[in-house]
Coordinates of C-alpha atoms and ligand atoms in Angstrom, one line a residue:
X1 CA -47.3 -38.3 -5.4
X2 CA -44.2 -35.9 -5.3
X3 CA -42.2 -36.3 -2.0
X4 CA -42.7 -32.8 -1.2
X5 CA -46.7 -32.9 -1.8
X6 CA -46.9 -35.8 0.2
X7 CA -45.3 -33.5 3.4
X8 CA -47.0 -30.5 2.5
X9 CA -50.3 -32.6 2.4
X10 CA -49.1 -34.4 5.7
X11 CA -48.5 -30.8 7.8
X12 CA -51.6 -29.3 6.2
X13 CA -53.8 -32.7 7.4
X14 CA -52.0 -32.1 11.0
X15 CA -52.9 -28.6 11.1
X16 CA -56.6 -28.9 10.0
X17 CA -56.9 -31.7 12.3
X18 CA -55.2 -30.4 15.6
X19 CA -52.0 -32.5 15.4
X20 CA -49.4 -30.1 15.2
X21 CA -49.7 -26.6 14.8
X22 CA -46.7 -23.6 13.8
X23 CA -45.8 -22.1 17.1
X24 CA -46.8 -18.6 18.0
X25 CA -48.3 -18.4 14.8
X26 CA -50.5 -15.7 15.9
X27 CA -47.0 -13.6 15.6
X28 CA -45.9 -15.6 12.3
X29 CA -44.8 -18.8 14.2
X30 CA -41.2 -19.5 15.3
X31 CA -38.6 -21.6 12.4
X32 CA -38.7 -25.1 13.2
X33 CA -40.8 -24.8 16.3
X34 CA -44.2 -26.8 16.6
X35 CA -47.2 -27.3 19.7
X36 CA -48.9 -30.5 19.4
X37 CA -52.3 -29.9 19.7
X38 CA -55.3 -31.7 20.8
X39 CA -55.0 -34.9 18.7
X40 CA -51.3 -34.5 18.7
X41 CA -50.7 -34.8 22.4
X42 CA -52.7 -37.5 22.6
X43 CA -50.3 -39.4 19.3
X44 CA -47.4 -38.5 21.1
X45 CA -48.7 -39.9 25.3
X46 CA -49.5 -43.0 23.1
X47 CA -46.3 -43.4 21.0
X48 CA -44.8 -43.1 24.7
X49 CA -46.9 -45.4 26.6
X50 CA -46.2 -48.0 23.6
X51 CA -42.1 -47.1 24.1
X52 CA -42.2 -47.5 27.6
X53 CA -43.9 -50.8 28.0
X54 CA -42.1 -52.1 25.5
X55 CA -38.8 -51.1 27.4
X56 CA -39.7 -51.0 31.3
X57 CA -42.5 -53.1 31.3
X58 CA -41.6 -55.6 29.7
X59 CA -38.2 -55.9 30.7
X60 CA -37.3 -56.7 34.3
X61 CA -33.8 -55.6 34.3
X62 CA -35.2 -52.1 33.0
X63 CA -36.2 -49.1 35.0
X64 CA -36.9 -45.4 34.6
X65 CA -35.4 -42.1 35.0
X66 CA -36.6 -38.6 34.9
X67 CA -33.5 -36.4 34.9
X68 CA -33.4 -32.5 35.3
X69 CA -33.0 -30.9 31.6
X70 CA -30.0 -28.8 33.2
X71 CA -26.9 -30.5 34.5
X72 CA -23.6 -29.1 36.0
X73 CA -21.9 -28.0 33.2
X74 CA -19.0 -30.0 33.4
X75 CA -21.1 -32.8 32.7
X76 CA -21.0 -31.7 29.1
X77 CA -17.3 -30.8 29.0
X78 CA -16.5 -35.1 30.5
X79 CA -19.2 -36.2 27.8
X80 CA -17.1 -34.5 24.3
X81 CA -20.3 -32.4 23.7
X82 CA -18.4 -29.4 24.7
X83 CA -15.4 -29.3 22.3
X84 CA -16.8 -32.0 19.7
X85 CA -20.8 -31.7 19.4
X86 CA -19.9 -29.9 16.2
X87 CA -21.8 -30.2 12.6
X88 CA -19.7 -29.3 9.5
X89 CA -21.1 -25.8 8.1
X90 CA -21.0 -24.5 5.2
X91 CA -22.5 -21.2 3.0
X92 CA -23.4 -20.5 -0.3
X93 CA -22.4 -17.0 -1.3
X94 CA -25.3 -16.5 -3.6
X95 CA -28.2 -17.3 -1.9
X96 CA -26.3 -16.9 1.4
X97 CA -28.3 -20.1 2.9
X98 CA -26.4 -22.2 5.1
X99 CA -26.3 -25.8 5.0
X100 CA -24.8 -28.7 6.9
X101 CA -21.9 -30.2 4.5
X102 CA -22.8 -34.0 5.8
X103 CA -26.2 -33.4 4.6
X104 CA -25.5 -31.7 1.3
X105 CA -23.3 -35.0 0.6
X106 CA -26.0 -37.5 2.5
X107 CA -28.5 -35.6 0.0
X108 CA -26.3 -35.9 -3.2
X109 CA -26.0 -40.0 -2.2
X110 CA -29.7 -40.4 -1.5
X111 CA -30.2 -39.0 -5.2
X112 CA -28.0 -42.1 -6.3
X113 CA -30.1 -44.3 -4.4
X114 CA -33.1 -43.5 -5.4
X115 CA -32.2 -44.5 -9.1
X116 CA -30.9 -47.7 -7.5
X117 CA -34.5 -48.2 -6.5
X118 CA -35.9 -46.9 -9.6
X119 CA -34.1 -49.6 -11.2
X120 CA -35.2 -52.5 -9.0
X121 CA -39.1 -51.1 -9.1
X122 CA -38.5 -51.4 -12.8
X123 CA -37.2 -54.8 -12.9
X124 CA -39.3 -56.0 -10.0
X125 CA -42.5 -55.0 -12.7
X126 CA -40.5 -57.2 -15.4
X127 CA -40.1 -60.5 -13.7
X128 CA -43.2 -60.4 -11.0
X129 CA -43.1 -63.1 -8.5
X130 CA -40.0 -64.4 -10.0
X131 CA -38.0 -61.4 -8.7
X132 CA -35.2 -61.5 -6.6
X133 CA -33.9 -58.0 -5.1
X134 CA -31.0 -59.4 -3.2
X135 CA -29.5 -60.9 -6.5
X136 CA -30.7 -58.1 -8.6
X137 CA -28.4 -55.8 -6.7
X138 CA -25.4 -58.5 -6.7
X139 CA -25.1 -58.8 -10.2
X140 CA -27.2 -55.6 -12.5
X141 CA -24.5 -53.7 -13.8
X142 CA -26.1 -50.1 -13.1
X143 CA -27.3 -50.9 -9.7
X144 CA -23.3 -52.3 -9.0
X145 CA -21.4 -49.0 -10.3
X146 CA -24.1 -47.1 -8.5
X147 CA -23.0 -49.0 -5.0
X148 CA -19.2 -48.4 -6.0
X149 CA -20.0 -44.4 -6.6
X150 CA -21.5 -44.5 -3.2
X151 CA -19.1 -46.1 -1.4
X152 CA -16.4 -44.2 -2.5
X153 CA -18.4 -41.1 -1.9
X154 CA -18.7 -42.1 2.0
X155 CA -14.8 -43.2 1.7
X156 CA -14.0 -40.4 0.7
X157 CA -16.2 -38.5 3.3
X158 CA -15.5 -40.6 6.2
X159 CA -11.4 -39.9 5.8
X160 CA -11.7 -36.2 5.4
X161 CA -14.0 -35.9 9.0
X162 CA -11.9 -38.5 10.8
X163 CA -8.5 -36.3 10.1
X164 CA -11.1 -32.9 10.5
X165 CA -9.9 -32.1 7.5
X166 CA -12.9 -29.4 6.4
X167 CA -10.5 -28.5 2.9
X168 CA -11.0 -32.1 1.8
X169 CA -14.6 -31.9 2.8
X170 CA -15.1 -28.6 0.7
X171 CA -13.5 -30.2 -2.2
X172 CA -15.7 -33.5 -1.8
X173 CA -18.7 -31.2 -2.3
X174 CA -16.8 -29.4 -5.5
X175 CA -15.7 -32.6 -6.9
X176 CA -19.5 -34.2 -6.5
X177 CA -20.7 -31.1 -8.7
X178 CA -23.2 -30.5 -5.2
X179 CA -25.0 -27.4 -5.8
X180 CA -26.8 -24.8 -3.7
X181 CA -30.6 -25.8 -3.8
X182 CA -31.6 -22.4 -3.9
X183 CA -29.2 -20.1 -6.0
X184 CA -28.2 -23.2 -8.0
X185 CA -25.2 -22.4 -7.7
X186 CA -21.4 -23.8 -6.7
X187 CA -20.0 -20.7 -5.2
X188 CA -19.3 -22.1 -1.4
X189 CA -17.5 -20.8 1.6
X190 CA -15.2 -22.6 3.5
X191 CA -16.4 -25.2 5.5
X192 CA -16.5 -24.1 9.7
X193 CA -17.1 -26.3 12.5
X194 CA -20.3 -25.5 14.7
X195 CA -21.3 -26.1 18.2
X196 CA -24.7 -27.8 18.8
X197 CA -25.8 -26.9 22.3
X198 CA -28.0 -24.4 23.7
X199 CA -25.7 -21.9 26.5
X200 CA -28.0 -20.2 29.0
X201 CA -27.5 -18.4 32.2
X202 CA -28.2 -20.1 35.8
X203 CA -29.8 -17.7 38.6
X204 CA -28.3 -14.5 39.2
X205 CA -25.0 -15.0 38.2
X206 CA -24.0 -13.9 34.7
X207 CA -21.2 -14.7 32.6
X208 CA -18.9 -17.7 32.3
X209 CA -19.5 -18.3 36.0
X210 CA -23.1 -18.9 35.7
X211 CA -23.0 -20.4 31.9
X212 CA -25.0 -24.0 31.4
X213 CA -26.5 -25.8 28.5
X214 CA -29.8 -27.0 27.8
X215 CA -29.1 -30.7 27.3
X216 CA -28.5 -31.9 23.7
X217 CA -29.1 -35.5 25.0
X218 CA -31.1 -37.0 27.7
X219 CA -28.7 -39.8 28.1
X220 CA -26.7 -38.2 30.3
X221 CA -28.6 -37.7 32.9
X222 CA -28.7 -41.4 32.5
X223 CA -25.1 -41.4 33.0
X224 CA -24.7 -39.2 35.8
X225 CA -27.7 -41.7 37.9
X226 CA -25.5 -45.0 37.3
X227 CA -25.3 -45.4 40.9
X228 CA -28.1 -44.1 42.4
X229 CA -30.0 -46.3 40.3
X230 CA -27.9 -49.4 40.6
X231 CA -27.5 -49.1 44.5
X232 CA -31.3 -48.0 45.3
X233 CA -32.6 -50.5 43.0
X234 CA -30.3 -53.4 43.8
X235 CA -29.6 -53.9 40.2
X236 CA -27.3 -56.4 39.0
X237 CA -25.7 -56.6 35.1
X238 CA -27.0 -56.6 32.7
X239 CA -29.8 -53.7 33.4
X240 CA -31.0 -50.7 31.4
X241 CA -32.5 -47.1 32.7
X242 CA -35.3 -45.8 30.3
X243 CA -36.4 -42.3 30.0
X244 CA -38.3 -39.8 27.8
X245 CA -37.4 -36.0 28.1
X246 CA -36.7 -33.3 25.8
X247 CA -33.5 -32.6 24.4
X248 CA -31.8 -29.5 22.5
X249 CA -29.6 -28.2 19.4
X250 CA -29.4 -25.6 17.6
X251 CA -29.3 -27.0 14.6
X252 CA -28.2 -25.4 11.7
X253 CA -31.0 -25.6 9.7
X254 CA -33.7 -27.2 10.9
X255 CA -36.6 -27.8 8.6
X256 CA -38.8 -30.2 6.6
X257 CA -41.0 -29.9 9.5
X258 CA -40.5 -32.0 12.8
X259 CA -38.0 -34.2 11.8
X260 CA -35.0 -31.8 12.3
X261 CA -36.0 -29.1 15.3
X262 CA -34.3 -27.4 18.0
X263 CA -36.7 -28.7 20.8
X264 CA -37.5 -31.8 20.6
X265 CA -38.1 -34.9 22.5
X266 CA -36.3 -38.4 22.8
X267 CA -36.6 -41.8 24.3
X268 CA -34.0 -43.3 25.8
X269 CA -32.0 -46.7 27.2
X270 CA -28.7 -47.1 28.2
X271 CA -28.2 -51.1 28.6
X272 CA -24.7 -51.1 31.4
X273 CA -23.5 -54.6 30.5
X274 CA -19.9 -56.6 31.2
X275 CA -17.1 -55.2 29.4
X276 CA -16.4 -57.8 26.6
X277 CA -20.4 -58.5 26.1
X278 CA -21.5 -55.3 24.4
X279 CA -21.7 -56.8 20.8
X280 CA -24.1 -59.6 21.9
X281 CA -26.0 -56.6 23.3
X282 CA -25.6 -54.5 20.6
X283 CA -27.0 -57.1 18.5
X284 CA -29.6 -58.0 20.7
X285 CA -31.3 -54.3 20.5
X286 CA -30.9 -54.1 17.0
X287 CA -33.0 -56.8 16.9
X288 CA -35.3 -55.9 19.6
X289 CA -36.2 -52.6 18.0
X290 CA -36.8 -53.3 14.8
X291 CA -39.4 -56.1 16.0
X292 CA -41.0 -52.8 18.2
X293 CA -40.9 -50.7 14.9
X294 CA -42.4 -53.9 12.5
X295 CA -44.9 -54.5 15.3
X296 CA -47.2 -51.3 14.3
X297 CA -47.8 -52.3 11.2
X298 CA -46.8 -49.2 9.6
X299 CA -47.6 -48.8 5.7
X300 CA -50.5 -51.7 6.0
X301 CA -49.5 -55.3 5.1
X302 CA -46.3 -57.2 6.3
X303 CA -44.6 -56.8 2.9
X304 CA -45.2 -52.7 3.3
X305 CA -43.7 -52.7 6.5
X306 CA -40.3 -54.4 5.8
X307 CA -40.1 -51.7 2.8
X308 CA -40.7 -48.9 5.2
X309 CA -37.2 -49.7 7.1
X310 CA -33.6 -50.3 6.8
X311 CA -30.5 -50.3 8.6
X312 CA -27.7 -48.0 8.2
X313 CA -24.5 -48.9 9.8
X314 CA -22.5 -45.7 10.4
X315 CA -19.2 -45.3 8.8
X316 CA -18.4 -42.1 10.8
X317 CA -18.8 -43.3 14.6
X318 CA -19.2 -40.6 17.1
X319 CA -16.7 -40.0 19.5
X320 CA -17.8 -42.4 22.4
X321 CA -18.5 -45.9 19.6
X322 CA -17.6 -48.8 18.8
X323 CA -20.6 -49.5 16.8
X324 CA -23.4 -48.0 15.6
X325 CA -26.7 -48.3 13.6
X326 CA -29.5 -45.9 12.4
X327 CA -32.9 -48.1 11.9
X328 CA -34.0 -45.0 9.0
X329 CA -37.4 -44.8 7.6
X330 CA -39.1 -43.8 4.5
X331 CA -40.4 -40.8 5.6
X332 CA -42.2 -38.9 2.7
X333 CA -38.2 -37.5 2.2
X334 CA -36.7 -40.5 1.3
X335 CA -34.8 -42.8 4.3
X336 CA -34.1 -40.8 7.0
X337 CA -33.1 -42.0 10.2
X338 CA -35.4 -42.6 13.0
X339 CA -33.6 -44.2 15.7
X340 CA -30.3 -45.2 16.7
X341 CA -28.6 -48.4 18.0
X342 CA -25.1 -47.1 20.0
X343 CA -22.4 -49.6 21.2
X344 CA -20.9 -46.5 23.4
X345 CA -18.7 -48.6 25.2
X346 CA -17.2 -47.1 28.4
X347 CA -16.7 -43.9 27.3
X348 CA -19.2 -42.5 29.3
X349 CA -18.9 -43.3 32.7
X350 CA -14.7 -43.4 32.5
X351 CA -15.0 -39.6 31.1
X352 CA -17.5 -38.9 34.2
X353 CA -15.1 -40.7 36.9
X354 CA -12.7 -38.8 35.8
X355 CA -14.2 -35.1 35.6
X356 CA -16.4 -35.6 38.9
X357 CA -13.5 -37.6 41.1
X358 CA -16.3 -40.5 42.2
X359 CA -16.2 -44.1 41.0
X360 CA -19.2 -45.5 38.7
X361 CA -18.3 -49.3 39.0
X362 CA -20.0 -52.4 39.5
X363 CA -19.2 -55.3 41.3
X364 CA -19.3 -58.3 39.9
X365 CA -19.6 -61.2 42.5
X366 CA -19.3 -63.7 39.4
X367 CA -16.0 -62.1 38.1
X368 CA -15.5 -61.2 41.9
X369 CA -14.3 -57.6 40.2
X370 CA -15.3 -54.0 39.7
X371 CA -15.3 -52.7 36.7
X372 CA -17.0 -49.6 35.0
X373 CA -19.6 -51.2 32.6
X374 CA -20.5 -51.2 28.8
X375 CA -23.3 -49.0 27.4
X376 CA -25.3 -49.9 24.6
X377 CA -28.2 -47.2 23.8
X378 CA -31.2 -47.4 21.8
X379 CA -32.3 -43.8 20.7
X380 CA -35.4 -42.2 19.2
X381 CA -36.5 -39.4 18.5
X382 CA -40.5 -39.2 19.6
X383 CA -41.1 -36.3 17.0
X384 CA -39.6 -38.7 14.2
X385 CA -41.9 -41.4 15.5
X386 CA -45.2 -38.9 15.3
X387 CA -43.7 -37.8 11.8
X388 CA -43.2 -41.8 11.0
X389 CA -46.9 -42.5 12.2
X390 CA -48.8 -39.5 10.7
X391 CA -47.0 -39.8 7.1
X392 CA -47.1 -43.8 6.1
X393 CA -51.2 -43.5 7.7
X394 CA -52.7 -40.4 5.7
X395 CA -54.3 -41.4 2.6
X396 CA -57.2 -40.8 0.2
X397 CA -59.4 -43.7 -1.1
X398 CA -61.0 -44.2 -3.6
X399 CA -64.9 -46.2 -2.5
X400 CA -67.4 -47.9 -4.8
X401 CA -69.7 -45.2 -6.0
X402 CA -67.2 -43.0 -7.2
X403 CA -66.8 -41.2 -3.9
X404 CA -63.1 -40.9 -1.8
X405 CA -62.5 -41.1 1.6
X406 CA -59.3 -39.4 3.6
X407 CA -58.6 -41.7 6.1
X408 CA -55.2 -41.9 8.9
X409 CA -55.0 -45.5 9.0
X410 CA -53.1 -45.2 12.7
X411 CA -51.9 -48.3 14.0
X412 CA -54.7 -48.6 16.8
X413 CA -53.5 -48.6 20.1
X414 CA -51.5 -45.6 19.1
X415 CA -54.8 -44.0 17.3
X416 CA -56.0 -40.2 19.2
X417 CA -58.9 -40.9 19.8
X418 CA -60.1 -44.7 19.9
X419 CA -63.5 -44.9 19.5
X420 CA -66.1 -42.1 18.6
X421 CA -70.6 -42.7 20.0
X422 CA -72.4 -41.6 17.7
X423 CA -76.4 -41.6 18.3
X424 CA -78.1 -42.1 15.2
X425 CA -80.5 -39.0 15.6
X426 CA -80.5 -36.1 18.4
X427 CA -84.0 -37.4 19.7
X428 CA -86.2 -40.6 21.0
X429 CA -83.5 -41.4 24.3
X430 CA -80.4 -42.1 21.5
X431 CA -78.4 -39.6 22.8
X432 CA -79.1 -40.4 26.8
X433 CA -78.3 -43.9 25.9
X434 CA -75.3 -43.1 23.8
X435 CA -74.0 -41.2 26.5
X436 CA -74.4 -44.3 28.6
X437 CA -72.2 -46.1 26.4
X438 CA -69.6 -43.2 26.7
X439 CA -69.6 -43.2 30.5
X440 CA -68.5 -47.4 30.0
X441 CA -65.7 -46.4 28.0
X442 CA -64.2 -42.8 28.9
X443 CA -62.2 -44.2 31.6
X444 CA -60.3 -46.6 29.8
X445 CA -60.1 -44.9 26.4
X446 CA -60.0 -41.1 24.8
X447 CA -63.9 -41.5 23.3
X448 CA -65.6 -38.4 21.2
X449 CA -69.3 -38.2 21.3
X450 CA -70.7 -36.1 18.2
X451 CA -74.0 -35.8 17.4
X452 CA -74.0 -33.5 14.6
X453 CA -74.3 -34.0 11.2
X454 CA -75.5 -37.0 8.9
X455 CA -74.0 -39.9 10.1
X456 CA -71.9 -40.6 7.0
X457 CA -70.2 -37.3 7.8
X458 CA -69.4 -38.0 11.3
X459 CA -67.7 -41.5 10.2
X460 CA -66.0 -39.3 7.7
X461 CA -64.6 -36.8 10.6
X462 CA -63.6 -40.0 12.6
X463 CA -62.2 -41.5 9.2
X464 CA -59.5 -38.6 8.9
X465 CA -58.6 -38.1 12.6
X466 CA -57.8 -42.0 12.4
X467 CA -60.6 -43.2 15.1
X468 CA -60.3 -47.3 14.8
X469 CA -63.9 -47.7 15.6
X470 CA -67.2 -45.8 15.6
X471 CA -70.0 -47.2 17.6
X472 CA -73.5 -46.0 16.3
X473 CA -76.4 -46.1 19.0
X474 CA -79.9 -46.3 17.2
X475 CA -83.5 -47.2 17.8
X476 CA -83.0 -51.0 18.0
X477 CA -80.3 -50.4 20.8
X478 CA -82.9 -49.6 23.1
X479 CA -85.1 -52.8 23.0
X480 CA -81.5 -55.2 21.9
X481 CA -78.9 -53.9 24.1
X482 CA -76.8 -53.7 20.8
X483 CA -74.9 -51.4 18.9
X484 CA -73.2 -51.3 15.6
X485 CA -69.6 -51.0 16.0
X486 CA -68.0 -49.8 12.6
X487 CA -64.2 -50.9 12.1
X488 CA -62.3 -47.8 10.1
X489 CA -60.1 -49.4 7.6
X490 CA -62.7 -52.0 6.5
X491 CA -65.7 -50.2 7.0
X492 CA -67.5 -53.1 8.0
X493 CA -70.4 -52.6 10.3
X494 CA -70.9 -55.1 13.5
X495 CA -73.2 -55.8 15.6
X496 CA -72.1 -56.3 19.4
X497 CA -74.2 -56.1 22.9
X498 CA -73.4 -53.2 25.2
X499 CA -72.6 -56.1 27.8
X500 CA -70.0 -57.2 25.8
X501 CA -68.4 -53.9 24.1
X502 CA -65.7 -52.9 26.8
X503 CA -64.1 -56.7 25.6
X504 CA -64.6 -55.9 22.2
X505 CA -63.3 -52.5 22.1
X506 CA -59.9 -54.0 24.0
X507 CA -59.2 -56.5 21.6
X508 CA -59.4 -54.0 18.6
X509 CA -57.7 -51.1 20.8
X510 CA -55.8 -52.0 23.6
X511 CA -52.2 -51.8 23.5
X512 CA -52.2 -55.6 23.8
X513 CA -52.7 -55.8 20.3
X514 CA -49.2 -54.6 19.8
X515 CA -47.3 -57.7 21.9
X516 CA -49.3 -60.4 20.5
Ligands
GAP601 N1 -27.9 -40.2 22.9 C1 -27.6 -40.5 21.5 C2 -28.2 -39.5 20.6 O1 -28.7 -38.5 21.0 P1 -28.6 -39.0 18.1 O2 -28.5 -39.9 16.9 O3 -27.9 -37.7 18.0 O4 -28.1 -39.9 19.3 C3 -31.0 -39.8 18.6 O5 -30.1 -38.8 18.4 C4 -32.3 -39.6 18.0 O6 -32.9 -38.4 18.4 C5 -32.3 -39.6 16.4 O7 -32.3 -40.9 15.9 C6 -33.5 -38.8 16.1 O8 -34.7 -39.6 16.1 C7 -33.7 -37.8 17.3 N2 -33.1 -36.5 16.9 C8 -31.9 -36.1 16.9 N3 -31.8 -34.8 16.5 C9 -33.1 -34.3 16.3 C10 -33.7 -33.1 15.9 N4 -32.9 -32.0 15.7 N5 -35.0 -33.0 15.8 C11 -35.8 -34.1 16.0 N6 -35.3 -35.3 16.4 C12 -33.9 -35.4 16.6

């Protein structure tokens, strides 16, 4: 299926379903903005809950935070976002749309790439089980010049932004032939520098006096905590403070629908380590977060899953890096990235000593020393993750018979709804007794009872909202104690005793699944 179908089927599915809906669409929606509805919600408290027992839980040295979205605004100006949270802009005098330069260039080099994997599809048809990708790409000469055009492209890229030189950055995008997606033309403007963040005014008090910024980060309200957190909590290096909280930009153009928005929401760690130990970290969470990522299963089998991800190490760092890597995905647009790995050494809390006058050091009774620590952050973006989920589960099926199915294969412990009673007809004590079973399972799970409807139908309305497992209550059930517990991606029908289903529903459902 074309990429774009696949997204355009993907927001339509959410829609119809009450995942995500356009906001205020009763006045024609808002650019960029969405509301998570009903089933969404639910996606998203589950992606979270999965995030933050991965990363608190599970971790002793890791604790959570829940900053204020507004911060003194000098906390922006110590942090760079104030003079360098800037994207590269640039217009096209035809159609008069405006772009983000990187993009246009990251766009021209995902074309090259996606002949690259054209090529090794190809080949990987030709020799079957006998293929090897990794050598492929060392020694086909198409796939080779393709990697050479590419690097130079992001040579070529990385010099002109390092020395801000925006002319050599125009000229990149002359010399690649990059034209305007809309007008189809090459008729560009200059390329400008643009600020990122949100300005507001606080209380009463208008004008530069009263001027803040909705945060374009949550991580700094990590930052600015250091030491409450360190002292209260008696924390020792190395230790991390987690936290989920929305974030804002006003991104130039945000679109392909909530990947790129102006509101959106991120989870966070900052791991403070010794100075000198950050790549040992750095590598560490690399590592730890993919294994979180491969964990769900994503895109069905283990051999789907590693294709779903990859790492891209940045050749442009931001300004407070020594290191950094996006894990991207393959998001119905191609790779795109999904989360990042920072080594953001102590640019941080040095810039924040310095702006606020207090010291953010740590003793070290080993080193028998203070020093201000070394960050290294893992970052996602929880709307990318929902995007991530809902896109590589949605698919139509083809059963025996001749019929289809559409069914969200969602990893299960992240699924909306977990498991849906279903009596088998509205009469003789099945729905009483159905609703029995409910009442055993409500408090531990989201559970739908639905009555309505031929029961093929109902499994087909669980089927597309991605419900793992639909127990059906029928006559027996009321002599047996059993019910028929029907798994979602295998259809296969079981039958279990009522005594035993909260254990069996646990084992399919619970969010143990994912750390086994
Ligand atoms: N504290 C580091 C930081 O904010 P980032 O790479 O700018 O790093 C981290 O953002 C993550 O936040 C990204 O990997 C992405 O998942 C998410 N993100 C960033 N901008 C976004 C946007 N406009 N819409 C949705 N998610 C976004």
């Amino acid at each position: 299926m074309a990429q774009d179908d696949q997204l355009k089927k993907v927001i339509g599915h959410a829609k119809e379903y009450g995942f995500v809906f356009p906001s205020s669409e009763i006045y024609d929606g808002l650019s960029a903005a969405y509301d998570y509805g009903q089933l969404g919600v639910e996606l998203k408290n589950n992606i979270k809950s999965y995030w933050w027992t991965a990363m608190v839980r599970m971790h002793e040295n890791i604790v959570g935070l829940d900053a204020s979205i507004f911060m003194h605004p000098k906390t922006w100006k110590a942090s760079g976002h104030t003079d360098a949270f800037n994207d590269p802009l640039i217009d096209n005098k035809d159609s008069k749309k405006r772009y983000r330069a990187d993009v246009l260039i990251e766009d021209h080099i995902g074309k090259i790439e996606a002949k690259v994997a054209k090529d090794v599809k190809k080949a990987q048809k030709r020799f079957g089980d006998a293929f090897d990708k990794a050598e492929f790409l060392a020694t086909n000469g198409n796939c080779l010049r393709r990697q050479a055009e590419i690097d130079g492209i992001n040579e070529k890229f990385k010099t002109a932004m390092e020395a801000e030189d925006l002319a050599g950055v125009k000229a990149l995008i002359e010399e690649l032939g990059i034209v305007c997606p809309v007008s189809g033309t090459r008729d560009w403007t200059d390329v400008r520098q643009f600020n990122l963040m949100f300005k507001t005014e606080l209380g009463a008090v208008s004008g530069d006096a009263g001027l803040i910024y909705l945060r374009p980060e949550t991580a700094q309200g990590i930052f600015v905590n250091f030491l409450n957190v360190q002292k209260s909590g008696r924390m020792r290096l190395p230790f991390g403070i987690a936290q989920i909280g929305k974030a804002f930009r006003n991104e130039i153009i945000a679109r392909q629908f909530i990947f790129r928005m102006r509101e959106f929401e991120q989870m966070e760690m900052q791991f403070f380590v010794a100075p000198g130990d950050q790549a040992k970290w750095y590598a560490y969470w690399k590592e730890q977060r993919i294994a979180w990522h491969k964990a769900l299963g994503l895109g069905g089998d283990a051999a789907g899953t590693d294709d779903l991800y990859r790492f891209h190490d940045h050749i442009k760092l931001a300004h407070y890096a020594d290191a950094a890597s996006d894990i991207e995905f393959d998001f119905p647009m191609g790779f795109k990235e999904l989360e990042g790995v920072h080594s953001r050494t102590d640019f941080d809390l040095k810039a924040h000593e310095e702006h606020s006058g207090r010291k953010l050091r740590f003793y070290d009774p080993e080193r028998e020393e203070s020093y201000v620590p070394y960050v290294v952050e893992t970052s996602i973006g929880l709307d990318r993750m929902f995007l991530a989920v809902l896109s590589s589960s949605l698919r139509e099926e083809q059963l025996e018979g001749g019929t289809e199915r559409t069914v969200m294969s969602i990893p299960a412990a992240l699924a909306p709804v977990k498991v849906a009673v279903l009596p088998l007809l509205k009469k003789d004590g099945l729905p009483e007794k159905a609703r029995e079973v409910l009442q055993l399972l409500k408090l531990n799970y989201n559970v739908q009872y639905d009555e309505k409807d031929a029961i093929g139908r109902r499994y087909r309305r669980q089927d597309a909202i991605g419900t793992p497992l639909c127990i059906t209550v029928d006559h027996e059930t009321l002599t047996d104690g059993a019910v028929t517990v029907r798994d979602r991606d295998t259809m296969l029908q079981e039958r279990v005793s009522i005594a035993d289903l909260a254990a069996v529903v646990e084992r399919k459902v619970g969010m143990a699944t994912l750390f086994s």
